[in-house]
DNA sequence: GTTCTAGAAC
DNA sequence: GTTCTAGAAC
């Protein structure tokens, strides 16, 4: 028999569903590291590298496929301010290079630009999907998105093909060596880490 | 997206 | 026996 009242019960509080978490985080001053009239940059709450932030437009854009020619100058501004943020803040965190880009098939609502250093040194980076989402073409460079938008007036994606990339075997993003497991990969990439002190070779 | 954990892989 | 991955979450 169906109840006429909410199945959540009288004391259940309503929480925003998990895929709206960025919407909530945008409101949290503790996570905000930059804002102007058009954009906000926030800390990634589960950073996958020593330097990992998200840049979002204040006027909400759903995803890459909603972008039109009308967004070109906003996207240019987002990328420009992201670069400026990196320029003035990255040195305190890492010597490793930083990439700006979008996941082709994000889990979180609201278009967000990843600003992420290439050390990938983080306990939050736990599995193959994490790794491949930042190191395969699943990760679209911001400049490529901008160029495509300027040339075509839209960003067309093959989402099912993009999602296949997440299942690819693990491969070092620097030297392309393949590694069997995440722990082995994490151990391997230390050799490319610009922050890692040079270790004595094993005898 | 994360957390938790069963059972696959080693 | 331990490490590691991958799928459910009501
Ligand atoms: N509540 C949150 N606040 C800020 N960042 C988050 C939150 N939850 C998840 N994230 C990050 O948001 C990103 C979403 O990934 P994706 O949707 O694949 O682009 C990931 O890097 C998460 O670590
Ligand atoms: Zn390598």
PDB file of C-alpha atoms (C1' of nucleotides) and ligand atoms in Angstrom:
ATOM      1  CA  UNK A   1       0.000   0.000   0.000  1.00  0.00           C
ATOM      2  CA  UNK A   2       1.330   3.422  -0.934  1.00  0.00           C
ATOM      3  CA  UNK A   3       1.690   6.096   1.682  1.00  0.00           C
ATOM      4  CA  UNK A   4       0.332   9.503   0.927  1.00  0.00           C
ATOM      5  CA  UNK A   5       3.227  11.187   2.723  1.00  0.00           C
ATOM      6  CA  UNK A   6       6.837  11.377   1.702  1.00  0.00           C
ATOM      7  CA  UNK A   7       8.692   8.117   2.114  1.00  0.00           C
ATOM      8  CA  UNK A   8      11.547  10.136   3.607  1.00  0.00           C
ATOM      9  CA  UNK A   9       9.642  10.260   6.878  1.00  0.00           C
ATOM     10  CA  UNK A  10       8.917  13.232   9.124  1.00  0.00           C
ATOM     11  CA  UNK A  11      12.453  13.775  10.466  1.00  0.00           C
ATOM     12  CA  UNK A  12      14.391  13.126   7.273  1.00  0.00           C
ATOM     13  CA  UNK A  13      16.263  16.159   6.027  1.00  0.00           C
ATOM     14  CA  UNK A  14      16.567  16.765   2.337  1.00  0.00           C
ATOM     15  CA  UNK A  15      20.121  16.801   1.030  1.00  0.00           C
ATOM     16  CA  UNK A  16      21.206  17.933  -2.381  1.00  0.00           C
ATOM     17  CA  UNK A  17      21.978  14.865  -4.463  1.00  0.00           C
ATOM     18  CA  UNK A  18      25.677  14.088  -4.799  1.00  0.00           C
ATOM     19  CA  UNK A  19      25.913  15.244  -8.409  1.00  0.00           C
ATOM     20  CA  UNK A  20      24.990  18.767  -7.323  1.00  0.00           C
ATOM     21  CA  UNK A  21      27.877  18.989  -4.850  1.00  0.00           C
ATOM     22  CA  UNK A  22      29.722  21.675  -6.838  1.00  0.00           C
ATOM     23  CA  UNK A  23      26.660  23.890  -6.608  1.00  0.00           C
ATOM     24  CA  UNK A  24      26.914  23.626  -2.822  1.00  0.00           C
ATOM     25  CA  UNK A  25      30.680  24.079  -2.765  1.00  0.00           C
ATOM     26  CA  UNK A  26      30.398  27.292  -4.781  1.00  0.00           C
ATOM     27  CA  UNK A  27      28.496  28.775  -1.836  1.00  0.00           C
ATOM     28  CA  UNK A  28      31.179  27.768   0.672  1.00  0.00           C
ATOM     29  CA  UNK A  29      33.606  30.644   1.271  1.00  0.00           C
ATOM     30  CA  UNK A  30      36.150  28.213   2.714  1.00  0.00           C
ATOM     31  CA  UNK A  31      36.525  26.511  -0.658  1.00  0.00           C
ATOM     32  CA  UNK A  32      36.611  29.709  -2.723  1.00  0.00           C
ATOM     33  CA  UNK A  33      40.069  30.840  -3.805  1.00  0.00           C
ATOM     34  CA  UNK A  34      39.218  33.390  -6.520  1.00  0.00           C
ATOM     35  CA  UNK A  35      36.180  35.156  -7.885  1.00  0.00           C
ATOM     36  CA  UNK A  36      35.228  38.073 -10.082  1.00  0.00           C
ATOM     37  CA  UNK A  37      31.946  39.138 -11.683  1.00  0.00           C
ATOM     38  CA  UNK A  38      31.985  36.215 -14.146  1.00  0.00           C
ATOM     39  CA  UNK A  39      33.752  33.237 -12.576  1.00  0.00           C
ATOM     40  CA  UNK A  40      34.639  31.414  -9.358  1.00  0.00           C
ATOM     41  CA  UNK A  41      37.613  29.164  -8.641  1.00  0.00           C
ATOM     42  CA  UNK A  42      37.230  26.644  -5.797  1.00  0.00           C
ATOM     43  CA  UNK A  43      39.388  23.963  -4.218  1.00  0.00           C
ATOM     44  CA  UNK A  44      38.690  20.470  -5.424  1.00  0.00           C
ATOM     45  CA  UNK A  45      37.381  18.760  -2.266  1.00  0.00           C
ATOM     46  CA  UNK A  46      39.050  15.456  -3.205  1.00  0.00           C
ATOM     47  CA  UNK A  47      42.209  16.725  -4.940  1.00  0.00           C
ATOM     48  CA  UNK A  48      43.865  14.207  -7.264  1.00  0.00           C
ATOM     49  CA  UNK A  49      47.207  16.061  -7.214  1.00  0.00           C
ATOM     50  CA  UNK A  50      49.133  18.527  -5.036  1.00  0.00           C
ATOM     51  CA  UNK A  51      47.524  21.425  -6.923  1.00  0.00           C
ATOM     52  CA  UNK A  52      43.918  20.810  -7.975  1.00  0.00           C
ATOM     53  CA  UNK A  53      41.197  23.434  -8.365  1.00  0.00           C
ATOM     54  CA  UNK A  54      37.954  23.853 -10.314  1.00  0.00           C
ATOM     55  CA  UNK A  55      36.959  26.980 -12.240  1.00  0.00           C
ATOM     56  CA  UNK A  56      33.262  27.626 -12.959  1.00  0.00           C
ATOM     57  CA  UNK A  57      31.242  30.325 -14.646  1.00  0.00           C
ATOM     58  CA  UNK A  58      28.829  32.159 -12.346  1.00  0.00           C
ATOM     59  CA  UNK A  59      26.067  31.907 -14.914  1.00  0.00           C
ATOM     60  CA  UNK A  60      25.587  28.161 -14.814  1.00  0.00           C
ATOM     61  CA  UNK A  61      26.449  26.135 -17.913  1.00  0.00           C
ATOM     62  CA  UNK A  62      25.291  22.502 -17.836  1.00  0.00           C
ATOM     63  CA  UNK A  63      28.097  20.808 -19.755  1.00  0.00           C
ATOM     64  CA  UNK A  64      30.422  21.008 -22.767  1.00  0.00           C
ATOM     65  CA  UNK A  65      27.623  20.245 -25.214  1.00  0.00           C
ATOM     66  CA  UNK A  66      25.664  23.311 -24.067  1.00  0.00           C
ATOM     67  CA  UNK A  67      28.480  25.624 -25.144  1.00  0.00           C
ATOM     68  CA  UNK A  68      27.732  27.943 -28.076  1.00  0.00           C
ATOM     69  CA  UNK A  69      29.572  30.750 -29.859  1.00  0.00           C
ATOM     70  CA  UNK A  70      28.010  33.087 -27.317  1.00  0.00           C
ATOM     71  CA  UNK A  71      30.239  31.498 -24.638  1.00  0.00           C
ATOM     72  CA  UNK A  72      33.566  32.109 -26.395  1.00  0.00           C
ATOM     73  CA  UNK A  73      34.572  35.245 -24.506  1.00  0.00           C
ATOM     74  CA  UNK A  74      33.430  33.773 -21.175  1.00  0.00           C
ATOM     75  CA  UNK A  75      35.461  30.630 -21.826  1.00  0.00           C
ATOM     76  CA  UNK A  76      38.464  32.745 -22.818  1.00  0.00           C
ATOM     77  CA  UNK A  77      38.120  34.672 -19.573  1.00  0.00           C
ATOM     78  CA  UNK A  78      37.781  31.468 -17.528  1.00  0.00           C
ATOM     79  CA  UNK A  79      40.960  30.041 -19.058  1.00  0.00           C
ATOM     80  CA  UNK A  80      42.855  33.325 -18.736  1.00  0.00           C
ATOM     81  CA  UNK A  81      41.996  33.698 -15.042  1.00  0.00           C
ATOM     82  CA  UNK A  82      42.793  30.039 -14.420  1.00  0.00           C
ATOM     83  CA  UNK A  83      46.245  30.588 -15.936  1.00  0.00           C
ATOM     84  CA  UNK A  84      46.725  33.696 -13.807  1.00  0.00           C
ATOM     85  CA  UNK A  85      45.705  31.742 -10.700  1.00  0.00           C
ATOM     86  CA  UNK A  86      48.244  29.040 -11.506  1.00  0.00           C
ATOM     87  CA  UNK A  87      50.934  31.627 -12.218  1.00  0.00           C
ATOM     88  CA  UNK A  88      50.619  33.224  -8.799  1.00  0.00           C
ATOM     89  CA  UNK A  89      49.872  30.146  -6.662  1.00  0.00           C
ATOM     90  CA  UNK A  90      51.427  26.994  -8.047  1.00  0.00           C
ATOM     91  CA  UNK A  91      55.005  27.590  -6.917  1.00  0.00           C
ATOM     92  CA  UNK A  92      54.006  27.203  -3.279  1.00  0.00           C
ATOM     93  CA  UNK A  93      52.620  23.731  -4.015  1.00  0.00           C
ATOM     94  CA  UNK A  94      54.632  22.037  -6.748  1.00  0.00           C
ATOM     95  CA  UNK A  95      57.233  22.403  -9.499  1.00  0.00           C
ATOM     96  CA  UNK A  96      55.271  20.001 -11.706  1.00  0.00           C
ATOM     97  CA  UNK A  97      53.448  21.267 -14.794  1.00  0.00           C
ATOM     98  CA  UNK A  98      49.719  22.036 -14.606  1.00  0.00           C
ATOM     99  CA  UNK A  99      47.043  21.160 -17.152  1.00  0.00           C
ATOM    100  CA  UNK A 100      43.717  22.922 -17.667  1.00  0.00           C
ATOM    101  CA  UNK A 101      40.905  20.848 -19.073  1.00  0.00           C
ATOM    102  CA  UNK A 102      37.473  19.280 -18.952  1.00  0.00           C
ATOM    103  CA  UNK A 103      36.310  15.719 -18.457  1.00  0.00           C
ATOM    104  CA  UNK A 104      34.384  14.620 -21.554  1.00  0.00           C
ATOM    105  CA  UNK A 105      31.791  12.871 -19.366  1.00  0.00           C
ATOM    106  CA  UNK A 106      31.829  14.530 -15.958  1.00  0.00           C
ATOM    107  CA  UNK A 107      29.964  13.087 -12.978  1.00  0.00           C
ATOM    108  CA  UNK A 108      29.243  16.452 -11.408  1.00  0.00           C
ATOM    109  CA  UNK A 109      26.678  18.904 -12.760  1.00  0.00           C
ATOM    110  CA  UNK A 110      27.750  22.393 -13.895  1.00  0.00           C
ATOM    111  CA  UNK A 111      30.588  22.832 -16.357  1.00  0.00           C
ATOM    112  CA  UNK A 112      33.875  22.949 -14.460  1.00  0.00           C
ATOM    113  CA  UNK A 113      37.435  23.430 -15.639  1.00  0.00           C
ATOM    114  CA  UNK A 114      39.993  21.231 -13.878  1.00  0.00           C
ATOM    115  CA  UNK A 115      43.228  22.980 -12.924  1.00  0.00           C
ATOM    116  CA  UNK A 116      45.512  20.113 -11.954  1.00  0.00           C
ATOM    117  CA  UNK A 117      49.221  19.559 -11.480  1.00  0.00           C
ATOM    118  CA  UNK A 118      50.745  16.524 -13.135  1.00  0.00           C
ATOM    119  CA  UNK A 119      52.301  14.907 -10.053  1.00  0.00           C
ATOM    120  CA  UNK A 120      49.036  13.065  -9.314  1.00  0.00           C
ATOM    121  CA  UNK A 121      50.362  12.609  -5.797  1.00  0.00           C
ATOM    122  CA  UNK A 122      47.209  12.195  -3.735  1.00  0.00           C
ATOM    123  CA  UNK A 123      45.542   9.615  -1.550  1.00  0.00           C
ATOM    124  CA  UNK A 124      42.270  10.658  -3.216  1.00  0.00           C
ATOM    125  CA  UNK A 125      43.465   9.199  -6.517  1.00  0.00           C
ATOM    126  CA  UNK A 126      42.395   5.601  -5.937  1.00  0.00           C
ATOM    127  CA  UNK A 127      41.476   3.728  -9.078  1.00  0.00           C
ATOM    128  CA  UNK A 128      41.731   3.300 -12.835  1.00  0.00           C
ATOM    129  CA  UNK A 129      38.817   5.599 -13.610  1.00  0.00           C
ATOM    130  CA  UNK A 130      40.484   8.421 -11.692  1.00  0.00           C
ATOM    131  CA  UNK A 131      43.785   7.876 -13.462  1.00  0.00           C
ATOM    132  CA  UNK A 132      42.389   7.551 -16.979  1.00  0.00           C
ATOM    133  CA  UNK A 133      40.075  10.527 -16.548  1.00  0.00           C
ATOM    134  CA  UNK A 134      43.097  12.804 -16.236  1.00  0.00           C
ATOM    135  CA  UNK A 135      45.650  11.062 -18.459  1.00  0.00           C
ATOM    136  CA  UNK A 136      43.749   9.890 -21.547  1.00  0.00           C
ATOM    137  CA  UNK A 137      41.861  12.000 -24.129  1.00  0.00           C
ATOM    138  CA  UNK A 138      38.910  11.688 -21.717  1.00  0.00           C
ATOM    139  CA  UNK A 139      40.586  14.855 -20.387  1.00  0.00           C
ATOM    140  CA  UNK A 140      40.112  17.579 -23.029  1.00  0.00           C
ATOM    141  CA  UNK A 141      42.579  20.420 -22.884  1.00  0.00           C
ATOM    142  CA  UNK A 142      40.883  23.771 -22.345  1.00  0.00           C
ATOM    143  CA  UNK A 143      42.594  25.249 -25.394  1.00  0.00           C
ATOM    144  CA  UNK A 144      41.265  22.437 -27.566  1.00  0.00           C
ATOM    145  CA  UNK A 145      37.731  23.059 -26.311  1.00  0.00           C
ATOM    146  CA  UNK A 146      38.121  26.778 -26.996  1.00  0.00           C
ATOM    147  CA  UNK A 147      39.514  26.227 -30.494  1.00  0.00           C
ATOM    148  CA  UNK A 148      36.740  23.774 -31.321  1.00  0.00           C
ATOM    149  CA  UNK A 149      34.090  26.170 -30.038  1.00  0.00           C
ATOM    150  CA  UNK A 150      35.502  29.011 -32.130  1.00  0.00           C
ATOM    151  CA  UNK A 151      35.730  26.885 -35.266  1.00  0.00           C
ATOM    152  CA  UNK A 152      32.498  24.882 -35.032  1.00  0.00           C
ATOM    153  CA  UNK A 153      30.342  26.988 -32.740  1.00  0.00           C
ATOM    154  CA  UNK A 154      29.817  23.908 -30.526  1.00  0.00           C
ATOM    155  CA  UNK A 155      31.624  21.011 -28.875  1.00  0.00           C
ATOM    156  CA  UNK A 156      30.455  17.628 -30.163  1.00  0.00           C
ATOM    157  CA  UNK A 157      31.392  14.564 -28.123  1.00  0.00           C
ATOM    158  CA  UNK A 158      31.291  10.817 -28.571  1.00  0.00           C
ATOM    159  CA  UNK A 159      30.509  10.036 -24.958  1.00  0.00           C
ATOM    160  CA  UNK A 160      30.394   6.264 -25.219  1.00  0.00           C
ATOM    161  CA  UNK A 161      33.807   6.240 -26.901  1.00  0.00           C
ATOM    162  CA  UNK A 162      35.131   8.592 -24.209  1.00  0.00           C
ATOM    163  CA  UNK A 163      33.872   6.258 -21.482  1.00  0.00           C
ATOM    164  CA  UNK A 164      35.695   3.343 -23.080  1.00  0.00           C
ATOM    165  CA  UNK A 165      38.944   5.240 -22.476  1.00  0.00           C
ATOM    166  CA  UNK A 166      38.344   4.932 -18.735  1.00  0.00           C
ATOM    167  CA  UNK A 167      38.814   1.163 -19.034  1.00  0.00           C
ATOM    168  CA  UNK A 168      42.162   1.380 -20.845  1.00  0.00           C
ATOM    169  CA  UNK A 169      45.153  -0.314 -19.193  1.00  0.00           C
ATOM    170  CA  UNK A 170      47.118   1.846 -16.762  1.00  0.00           C
ATOM    171  CA  UNK A 171      49.936   3.755 -18.428  1.00  0.00           C
ATOM    172  CA  UNK A 172      52.405   6.338 -17.126  1.00  0.00           C
ATOM    173  CA  UNK A 173      51.404   9.772 -18.430  1.00  0.00           C
ATOM    174  CA  UNK A 174      55.058  10.792 -18.871  1.00  0.00           C
ATOM    175  CA  UNK A 175      56.943   7.822 -20.364  1.00  0.00           C
ATOM    176  CA  UNK A 176      53.936   5.694 -21.379  1.00  0.00           C
ATOM    177  CA  UNK A 177      55.189   2.598 -19.571  1.00  0.00           C
ATOM    178  CA  UNK A 178      52.303   0.326 -18.654  1.00  0.00           C
ATOM    179  CA  UNK A 179      51.824  -0.696 -15.033  1.00  0.00           C
ATOM    180  CA  UNK A 180      49.683  -3.524 -13.699  1.00  0.00           C
ATOM    181  CA  UNK A 181      48.122  -1.874 -10.671  1.00  0.00           C
ATOM    182  CA  UNK A 182      47.476   1.546  -9.148  1.00  0.00           C
ATOM    183  CA  UNK A 183      50.031   1.043  -6.346  1.00  0.00           C
ATOM    184  CA  UNK A 184      52.711   0.090  -8.919  1.00  0.00           C
ATOM    185  CA  UNK A 185      51.764   3.090 -11.028  1.00  0.00           C
ATOM    186  CA  UNK A 186      51.991   5.407  -8.025  1.00  0.00           C
ATOM    187  CA  UNK A 187      55.409   4.046  -7.234  1.00  0.00           C
ATOM    188  CA  UNK A 188      56.529   4.407 -10.853  1.00  0.00           C
ATOM    189  CA  UNK A 189      55.494   8.044 -11.332  1.00  0.00           C
ATOM    190  CA  UNK A 190      57.667   9.179  -8.414  1.00  0.00           C
ATOM    191  CA  UNK A 191      60.596   9.031 -10.853  1.00  0.00           C
ATOM    192  CA  UNK A 192      59.030  11.831 -12.910  1.00  0.00           C
ATOM    193  CA  UNK A 193      58.077  13.978  -9.922  1.00  0.00           C
ATOM    194  CA  UNK A 194      59.782  17.379 -10.069  1.00  0.00           C
ATOM    195  CA  UNK A 195      59.311  17.819  -6.311  1.00  0.00           C
ATOM    196  CA  UNK A 196      60.747  14.482  -5.304  1.00  0.00           C
ATOM    197  CA  UNK A 197      64.276  14.686  -3.921  1.00  0.00           C
ATOM    198  CA  UNK A 198      66.740  12.731  -6.012  1.00  0.00           C
ATOM    199  CA  UNK A 199      67.207   9.401  -4.303  1.00  0.00           C
ATOM    200  CA  UNK A 200      70.399   7.398  -4.082  1.00  0.00           C
ATOM    201  CA  UNK A 201      70.280   4.546  -6.573  1.00  0.00           C
ATOM    202  CA  UNK A 202      69.793   1.138  -4.988  1.00  0.00           C
ATOM    203  CA  UNK A 203      72.981  -0.857  -4.502  1.00  0.00           C
TER     204      UNK A 203
ATOM    205  C1'  DG B   1      31.623  12.136  -7.377  1.00  0.00           C
ATOM    206  C1'  DT B   2      32.603   8.950  -2.599  1.00  0.00           C
ATOM    207  C1'  DT B   3      32.204   5.059   0.751  1.00  0.00           C
ATOM    208  C1'  DC B   4      32.165   0.481   1.756  1.00  0.00           C
ATOM    209  C1'  DT B   5      33.419  -4.105   1.218  1.00  0.00           C
ATOM    210  C1'  DA B   6      33.018  -8.838  -1.315  1.00  0.00           C
ATOM    211  C1'  DG B   7      35.666 -11.575  -3.744  1.00  0.00           C
ATOM    212  C1'  DA B   8      39.084 -11.724  -7.598  1.00  0.00           C
ATOM    213  C1'  DA B   9      43.885 -11.750  -8.322  1.00  0.00           C
ATOM    214  C1'  DC B  10      48.186 -12.468  -6.699  1.00  0.00           C
TER     215       DC B  10
ATOM    216  C1'  DG C   1      46.874 -14.559   3.648  1.00  0.00           C
ATOM    217  C1'  DT C   2      47.156 -10.046   1.661  1.00  0.00           C
ATOM    218  C1'  DT C   3      46.541  -6.824  -1.979  1.00  0.00           C
ATOM    219  C1'  DC C   4      43.703  -4.768  -5.080  1.00  0.00           C
ATOM    220  C1'  DT C   5      39.720  -3.828  -7.792  1.00  0.00           C
ATOM    221  C1'  DA C   6      35.018  -2.942  -8.904  1.00  0.00           C
ATOM    222  C1'  DG C   7      30.043  -2.591  -8.137  1.00  0.00           C
ATOM    223  C1'  DA C   8      25.983  -1.303  -4.952  1.00  0.00           C
ATOM    224  C1'  DA C   9      24.189   2.399  -2.509  1.00  0.00           C
ATOM    225  C1'  DC C  10      16.380   1.484  -1.375  1.00  0.00           C
TER     226       DC C  10
HETATM  227  N1  LIG D   1      31.718  18.652  -2.739  1.00  0.00           N
HETATM  228  C1  LIG D   1      32.725  18.895  -3.610  1.00  0.00           C
HETATM  229  N2  LIG D   1      33.310  20.120  -3.659  1.00  0.00           N
HETATM  230  C2  LIG D   1      34.306  20.364  -4.518  1.00  0.00           C
HETATM  231  N3  LIG D   1      34.795  19.469  -5.373  1.00  0.00           N
HETATM  232  C3  LIG D   1      34.250  18.234  -5.372  1.00  0.00           C
HETATM  233  C4  LIG D   1      33.195  17.888  -4.493  1.00  0.00           C
HETATM  234  N4  LIG D   1      32.851  16.589  -4.699  1.00  0.00           N
HETATM  235  C5  LIG D   1      33.671  16.144  -5.673  1.00  0.00           C
HETATM  236  N5  LIG D   1      34.509  17.132  -6.095  1.00  0.00           N
HETATM  237  C6  LIG D   1      35.480  17.069  -7.174  1.00  0.00           C
HETATM  238  O1  LIG D   1      34.814  17.432  -8.368  1.00  0.00           O
HETATM  239  C7  LIG D   1      35.415  16.792  -9.474  1.00  0.00           C
HETATM  240  C8  LIG D   1      34.295  16.238 -10.325  1.00  0.00           C
HETATM  241  O2  LIG D   1      34.799  15.370 -11.299  1.00  0.00           O
HETATM  242  P1  LIG D   1      34.157  15.291 -12.739  1.00  0.00           P
HETATM  243  O3  LIG D   1      32.686  15.436 -12.606  1.00  0.00           O
HETATM  244  O4  LIG D   1      34.613  13.962 -13.265  1.00  0.00           O
HETATM  245  O5  LIG D   1      34.797  16.433 -13.521  1.00  0.00           O
HETATM  246  C9  LIG D   1      36.370  15.754  -8.915  1.00  0.00           C
HETATM  247  O6  LIG D   1      37.703  16.190  -9.133  1.00  0.00           O
HETATM  248  C10 LIG D   1      36.036  15.691  -7.421  1.00  0.00           C
HETATM  249  O7  LIG D   1      37.166  15.452  -6.619  1.00  0.00           O
HETATM  250 ZN1  LIG D   2      56.893   6.888 -16.544  1.00  0.00          ZN
END
